[in-house]
CSV table of C-alpha atoms in Angstrom, one decimal:
chain,number,residue,atom,x,y,z
J,1,MET,CA,32.8,-12.1,9.0
J,2,ALA,CA,32.1,-13.8,5.7
J,3,LYS,CA,30.4,-11.7,3.0
J,4,ASP,CA,27.0,-13.6,3.1
J,5,ALA,CA,26.8,-13.6,6.9
J,6,ALA,CA,27.7,-9.9,7.0
J,7,LEU,CA,25.0,-9.1,4.4
J,8,ASP,CA,22.5,-11.2,6.4
J,9,ALA,CA,23.5,-9.2,9.5
J,10,CYS,CA,23.0,-5.9,7.7
J,11,ASP,CA,19.6,-6.9,6.3
J,12,THR,CA,18.5,-8.2,9.7
J,13,ALA,CA,19.6,-4.9,11.4
J,14,VAL,CA,17.4,-2.9,8.9
J,15,GLN,CA,14.5,-5.3,9.5
J,16,LYS,CA,14.9,-4.7,13.3
J,17,HIS,CA,15.1,-0.9,12.7
J,18,GLN,CA,18.7,-0.9,14.0
J,19,TYR,CA,19.7,1.5,11.3
J,20,ALA,CA,22.9,2.9,12.8
J,21,GLU,CA,24.2,-0.7,13.2
J,22,ALA,CA,23.3,-1.5,9.6
J,23,VAL,CA,25.2,1.6,8.3
J,24,LYS,CA,28.2,0.5,10.3
J,25,LEU,CA,28.1,-3.0,9.0
J,26,ALA,CA,27.6,-1.8,5.4
J,27,GLU,CA,30.6,0.5,5.6
J,28,GLN,CA,32.9,-2.4,6.1
J,29,HIS,CA,32.1,-3.7,2.6
J,30,ALA,CA,32.3,-0.5,0.5
J,31,LYS,CA,33.3,-2.2,-2.7
J,32,GLN,CA,30.1,-4.3,-2.9
J,33,ALA,CA,26.9,-3.0,-4.4
J,34,GLU,CA,24.6,-5.1,-2.1
J,35,PHE,CA,26.0,-3.5,1.0
J,36,TRP,CA,25.3,0.0,-0.5
J,37,LEU,CA,21.7,-1.1,-1.0
J,38,CYS,CA,21.6,-2.2,2.7
J,39,LYS,CA,23.2,1.1,3.7
J,40,GLY,CA,20.7,3.2,1.6
J,41,ARG,CA,17.7,1.3,3.1
J,42,ALA,CA,19.1,2.0,6.6
J,43,GLN,CA,19.6,5.7,5.7
J,44,SER,CA,16.0,5.8,4.5
J,45,GLY,CA,14.9,4.4,7.8
J,46,LEU,CA,16.9,7.2,9.5
J,47,GLY,CA,15.0,9.7,7.4
J,48,ASP,CA,18.1,10.8,5.5
J,49,ASN,CA,16.7,10.7,2.0
J,50,THR,CA,19.6,12.5,0.3
J,51,ALA,CA,22.2,10.1,1.7
J,52,ALA,CA,20.0,7.2,0.8
J,53,GLN,CA,19.8,8.3,-2.8
J,54,GLN,CA,23.6,8.7,-3.0
J,55,SER,CA,24.0,5.1,-1.6
J,56,PHE,CA,21.6,3.6,-4.2
J,57,LYS,CA,23.5,5.6,-7.0
J,58,GLN,CA,26.8,4.3,-5.6
J,59,ALA,CA,25.4,0.7,-5.7
J,60,LEU,CA,24.5,1.2,-9.4
J,61,SER,CA,28.0,2.6,-10.1
J,62,LEU,CA,29.4,-0.8,-9.0
J,63,LYS,CA,27.5,-2.5,-11.8
J,64,PRO,CA,25.3,-5.0,-9.9
J,65,GLU,CA,23.6,-7.8,-11.7
J,66,GLY,CA,20.4,-9.8,-11.5
J,67,LEU,CA,18.0,-8.9,-8.7
J,68,ASP,CA,20.5,-6.4,-7.1
J,69,LEU,CA,20.4,-4.3,-10.3
J,70,ILE,CA,16.5,-4.3,-10.3
J,71,ALA,CA,16.4,-3.6,-6.5
J,72,ALA,CA,18.9,-0.7,-6.9
J,73,HIS,CA,16.7,1.0,-9.5
J,74,MET,CA,13.5,0.4,-7.5
J,75,LEU,CA,15.0,1.6,-4.2
J,76,LEU,CA,16.5,4.7,-5.9
J,77,GLY,CA,13.1,5.4,-7.4
J,78,ASN,CA,11.3,5.1,-4.1
J,79,ALA,CA,13.8,7.6,-2.5
J,80,GLN,CA,13.3,9.9,-5.5
J,81,LEU,CA,9.5,9.7,-5.2
J,82,GLU,CA,9.7,10.4,-1.5
J,83,ALA,CA,11.8,13.5,-2.4
J,84,LYS,CA,9.1,14.5,-5.0
J,85,VAL,CA,11.6,14.2,-7.9
J,86,HIS,CA,8.9,12.6,-10.0
J,87,ALA,CA,10.6,12.5,-13.4
J,88,ALA,CA,13.8,10.9,-11.9
J,89,ALA,CA,11.7,8.4,-10.0
J,90,LEU,CA,9.8,7.4,-13.2
J,91,GLU,CA,13.1,6.9,-15.0
J,92,SER,CA,14.4,4.7,-12.2
J,93,TYR,CA,11.2,2.6,-12.2
J,94,GLN,CA,11.3,2.3,-16.0
J,95,GLN,CA,14.9,1.0,-15.7
J,96,ALA,CA,13.8,-1.6,-13.1
J,97,LEU,CA,11.0,-2.7,-15.5
J,98,LYS,CA,13.4,-2.9,-18.5
J,99,PHE,CA,15.9,-5.1,-16.5
J,100,SER,CA,13.0,-7.2,-15.0
J,101,GLU,CA,11.7,-7.9,-18.6
J,102,GLN,CA,15.2,-8.6,-19.9
J,103,GLN,CA,15.8,-11.2,-17.2
J,104,ASN,CA,12.2,-12.6,-17.5
J,105,MET,CA,11.5,-11.8,-13.8
J,106,ARG,CA,7.7,-11.6,-14.1
J,107,ARG,CA,7.1,-10.8,-10.4
J,108,TYR,CA,9.5,-7.9,-10.4
J,109,ALA,CA,8.1,-6.6,-13.7
J,110,ARG,CA,4.7,-6.5,-12.0
J,111,VAL,CA,6.1,-4.6,-9.1
J,112,ALA,CA,7.8,-2.1,-11.5
J,113,HIS,CA,4.6,-1.5,-13.4
J,114,ASN,CA,2.8,-0.8,-10.0
J,115,LEU,CA,5.6,1.6,-8.9
J,116,ILE,CA,5.4,3.4,-12.3
J,117,GLY,CA,1.6,3.6,-11.7
J,118,GLU,CA,2.1,5.0,-8.2
J,119,ALA,CA,4.5,7.7,-9.5
J,120,TYR,CA,2.0,8.7,-12.2
J,121,PHE,CA,-0.8,8.7,-9.6
J,122,GLU,CA,1.1,11.0,-7.4
J,123,MET,CA,1.7,13.3,-10.3
J,124,GLU,CA,-2.1,13.2,-10.9
J,125,GLN,CA,-1.6,11.6,-14.3
J,126,TYR,CA,-4.4,9.1,-13.7
J,127,ALA,CA,-4.9,7.8,-17.2
J,128,ASP,CA,-1.2,6.8,-17.3
J,129,ALA,CA,-1.4,5.4,-13.8
J,130,LEU,CA,-4.3,3.2,-14.8
J,131,LYS,CA,-2.4,1.8,-17.8
J,132,SER,CA,0.5,0.9,-15.6
J,133,PHE,CA,-1.7,-0.8,-13.0
J,134,GLU,CA,-3.5,-2.7,-15.8
J,135,ALA,CA,-0.1,-3.9,-17.1
J,136,GLY,CA,0.8,-5.0,-13.6
J,137,GLU,CA,-2.5,-6.9,-13.2
J,138,LYS,CA,-1.8,-9.0,-16.4
J,139,LEU,CA,1.4,-10.2,-14.7
J,140,ALA,CA,-0.3,-11.2,-11.3
J,141,LEU,CA,0.5,-14.7,-10.3
J,142,ASN,CA,-1.9,-15.3,-7.4
J,143,ASP,CA,-5.0,-13.8,-5.7
J,144,ASP,CA,-2.9,-11.6,-3.4
J,145,GLU,CA,-1.2,-9.9,-6.4
J,146,ARG,CA,-4.5,-9.7,-8.3
J,147,ALA,CA,-6.2,-8.0,-5.3
J,148,ASP,CA,-3.3,-5.5,-5.0
J,149,SER,CA,-3.9,-4.6,-8.7
J,150,TYR,CA,-7.7,-4.3,-8.4
J,151,ILE,CA,-7.4,-2.0,-5.4
J,152,HIS,CA,-4.8,0.2,-7.2
J,153,GLU,CA,-7.2,0.3,-10.3
J,154,ALA,CA,-10.2,1.2,-8.1
J,155,MET,CA,-8.3,4.0,-6.5
J,156,THR,CA,-7.4,5.4,-9.9
J,157,TYR,CA,-11.0,5.0,-11.3
J,158,GLN,CA,-12.1,7.0,-8.3
J,159,GLN,CA,-9.8,9.9,-9.2
J,160,LEU,CA,-11.0,9.6,-12.8
J,161,LYS,CA,-14.6,10.2,-11.4
J,162,GLN,CA,-15.7,6.7,-12.7
J,163,ALA,CA,-17.6,5.6,-9.6
J,164,GLU,CA,-19.1,2.5,-11.1
J,165,LYS,CA,-15.7,1.2,-12.2
J,166,ALA,CA,-14.1,2.2,-8.8
J,167,ILE,CA,-16.7,0.1,-7.0
J,168,GLU,CA,-16.4,-2.8,-9.4
J,169,TYR,CA,-12.7,-3.1,-9.0
J,170,GLN,CA,-12.7,-2.4,-5.2
J,171,LEU,CA,-15.3,-5.2,-4.8
J,172,LYS,CA,-13.1,-7.6,-6.9
J,173,GLY,CA,-10.2,-6.7,-4.6
J,174,VAL,CA,-12.3,-7.2,-1.4
J,175,LEU,CA,-13.4,-10.7,-2.6
J,176,MET,CA,-9.8,-11.7,-3.4
J,177,LEU,CA,-8.6,-10.5,0.0
J,178,ARG,CA,-11.4,-12.3,1.8
J,179,LYS,CA,-9.8,-15.5,0.4
J,180,SER,CA,-6.1,-14.8,0.6
J,181,GLY,CA,-5.4,-11.5,2.4
J,182,THR,CA,-4.7,-10.7,6.0
J,183,PRO,CA,-7.7,-9.7,8.2
J,184,ASP,CA,-6.4,-6.1,8.2
J,185,GLN,CA,-6.1,-6.0,4.5
J,186,TYR,CA,-9.6,-7.3,4.0
J,187,ALA,CA,-11.0,-4.9,6.6
J,188,GLU,CA,-9.3,-1.8,5.2
J,189,ALA,CA,-10.3,-2.7,1.6
J,190,SER,CA,-14.0,-3.2,2.8
J,191,LEU,CA,-14.0,0.2,4.6
J,192,THR,CA,-12.9,1.8,1.3
J,193,LEU,CA,-15.6,-0.1,-0.5
J,194,GLY,CA,-18.3,1.1,2.0
J,195,GLN,CA,-17.1,4.7,1.5
J,196,LEU,CA,-17.3,4.4,-2.3
J,197,PHE,CA,-20.9,3.1,-2.0
J,198,THR,CA,-21.7,6.0,0.4
J,199,ASP,CA,-20.1,8.6,-1.9
J,200,LYS,CA,-22.3,7.3,-4.7
J,201,LYS,CA,-25.3,7.4,-2.5
J,202,ASP,CA,-25.8,3.6,-3.0
J,203,PHE,CA,-26.8,3.1,0.6
J,204,VAL,CA,-28.0,-0.5,0.1
J,205,GLY,CA,-24.5,-1.4,-1.1
J,206,ALA,CA,-22.9,0.6,1.8
J,207,ASP,CA,-25.1,-1.1,4.5
J,208,LYS,CA,-24.4,-4.6,3.1
J,209,THR,CA,-20.6,-3.9,3.0
J,210,TYR,CA,-20.5,-2.5,6.6
J,211,GLN,CA,-22.8,-5.3,7.9
J,212,ARG,CA,-20.5,-8.0,6.3
J,213,LEU,CA,-17.4,-6.4,7.7
J,214,MET,CA,-19.0,-5.9,11.2
J,215,ASP,CA,-19.9,-9.7,11.2
J,216,TYR,CA,-16.4,-10.6,10.0
J,217,ALA,CA,-14.7,-8.4,12.7
J,218,HIS,CA,-16.9,-9.8,15.4
J,219,GLU,CA,-16.3,-13.4,14.4
J,220,ASN,CA,-12.6,-12.9,14.1
J,221,GLY,CA,-12.1,-11.0,17.4
J,222,GLY,CA,-11.3,-7.8,15.6
J,223,GLU,CA,-12.7,-5.2,18.1
J,224,PHE,CA,-10.6,-2.4,16.5
J,225,TYR,CA,-12.2,-3.0,13.1
J,226,GLU,CA,-15.7,-3.4,14.8
J,227,ALA,CA,-15.2,0.1,16.1
J,228,LYS,CA,-13.8,1.5,12.9
J,229,THR,CA,-16.7,0.0,10.9
J,230,ALA,CA,-19.2,1.4,13.4
J,231,ILE,CA,-17.7,4.9,13.0
J,232,GLN,CA,-17.8,4.9,9.2
J,233,TRP,CA,-21.2,3.2,9.1
J,234,ALA,CA,-22.5,5.9,11.4
J,235,ALA,CA,-21.4,8.6,8.9
J,236,SER,CA,-23.2,6.6,6.1
J,237,LYS,CA,-26.4,6.4,8.3
J,238,LYS,CA,-26.2,10.1,8.9
J,239,ALA,CA,-25.9,10.7,5.1
J,240,GLN,CA,-29.1,8.6,4.8
J,241,GLY,CA,-30.9,10.8,7.4
J,242,ASP,CA,-31.0,7.9,9.9
J,243,HIS,CA,-29.7,9.8,13.0
J,244,ALA,CA,-30.9,7.2,15.5
J,245,ALA,CA,-28.9,4.4,13.9
J,246,ALA,CA,-25.9,6.7,13.5
J,247,GLN,CA,-25.9,7.5,17.3
J,248,GLN,CA,-26.3,3.8,18.2
J,249,LEU,CA,-23.3,2.9,16.0
J,250,LEU,CA,-21.2,5.7,17.5
J,251,GLN,CA,-22.0,4.6,21.0
J,252,GLN,CA,-20.9,1.1,20.1
J,253,ALA,CA,-17.6,2.6,18.8
J,254,ARG,CA,-17.2,4.7,22.0
J,255,THR,CA,-17.6,1.6,24.2
J,256,ILE,CA,-14.9,-0.4,22.3
J,257,ALA,CA,-12.6,2.7,22.1
J,258,ALA,CA,-12.8,3.2,25.8
J,259,LYS,CA,-11.8,-0.4,26.3
J,260,LEU,CA,-9.0,-0.5,23.8
J,261,LYS,CA,-7.6,3.1,24.5
J,262,ASP,CA,-6.6,3.4,20.9
J,263,ALA,CA,-5.6,6.9,19.7
J,264,GLU,CA,-6.7,6.4,16.1
J,265,LEU,CA,-10.2,5.4,17.2
J,266,ASP,CA,-10.4,8.3,19.6
J,267,ALA,CA,-9.5,10.7,16.8
J,268,LEU,CA,-12.0,9.2,14.4
J,269,ILE,CA,-14.8,9.4,17.0
J,270,ALA,CA,-13.9,13.0,17.9
J,271,ARG,CA,-14.0,14.0,14.1
J,272,GLU,CA,-17.4,12.2,13.7
J,273,ASN,CA,-18.8,14.0,16.7
J,274,LYS,CA,-17.9,17.3,15.1
J,275,GLU,CA,-19.7,16.6,11.9
């Protein structure tokens, strides 16, 4: 099998979650960095983090160039972050950023800034996380990328106890996703926005957000999100002291959940019933 076809087959096996098959294919090309990257991704899929890290390090030892070099540092960083080796993950992401900038690969520089931000966020170094997310935002090329940055920034402002800023950036992200995101992305971002309004006791903002999302889910055939919105909105109504509206929304959610037989909805309803 020619190298390109073999690499395509390895990547396809990873995408199809056929991890053992991907490892087997990669091992036939042990002198090439890109196959070690494929092997490492497959090992990550199998839950073998230690082996994945070794594969990504082996890929780097073979001196890859271009995108493979950037990808190797990012993938190694991801595995290190998963293993909670935060300092090493940061170093890997910073290397990815350095090589992205050297090669003028703006899109990958943005991703690297976000990954650095996520590592700082996990380390609870929120001011540093915010700086990284802001640097990534400056490199965004389209509405999808801008939305991703805004939502990361909102999440960080929330941790910094800056509720107004968290709402401002989450709202910007929601508006972008309404135009360019998937229905699921828009819905999840809207649910977070509703929660931010509720936490701040801005119940007018919360009601508007949940109503808008409920209408959107209804118009787009998203019964799962109709139910999820109803559950979260019920909690907001309860916080407002409107127990009749809360019960009505929960009943709406129960009706949909019974029809969909969805475990996540059942768990959310059970939790709301307890509170």
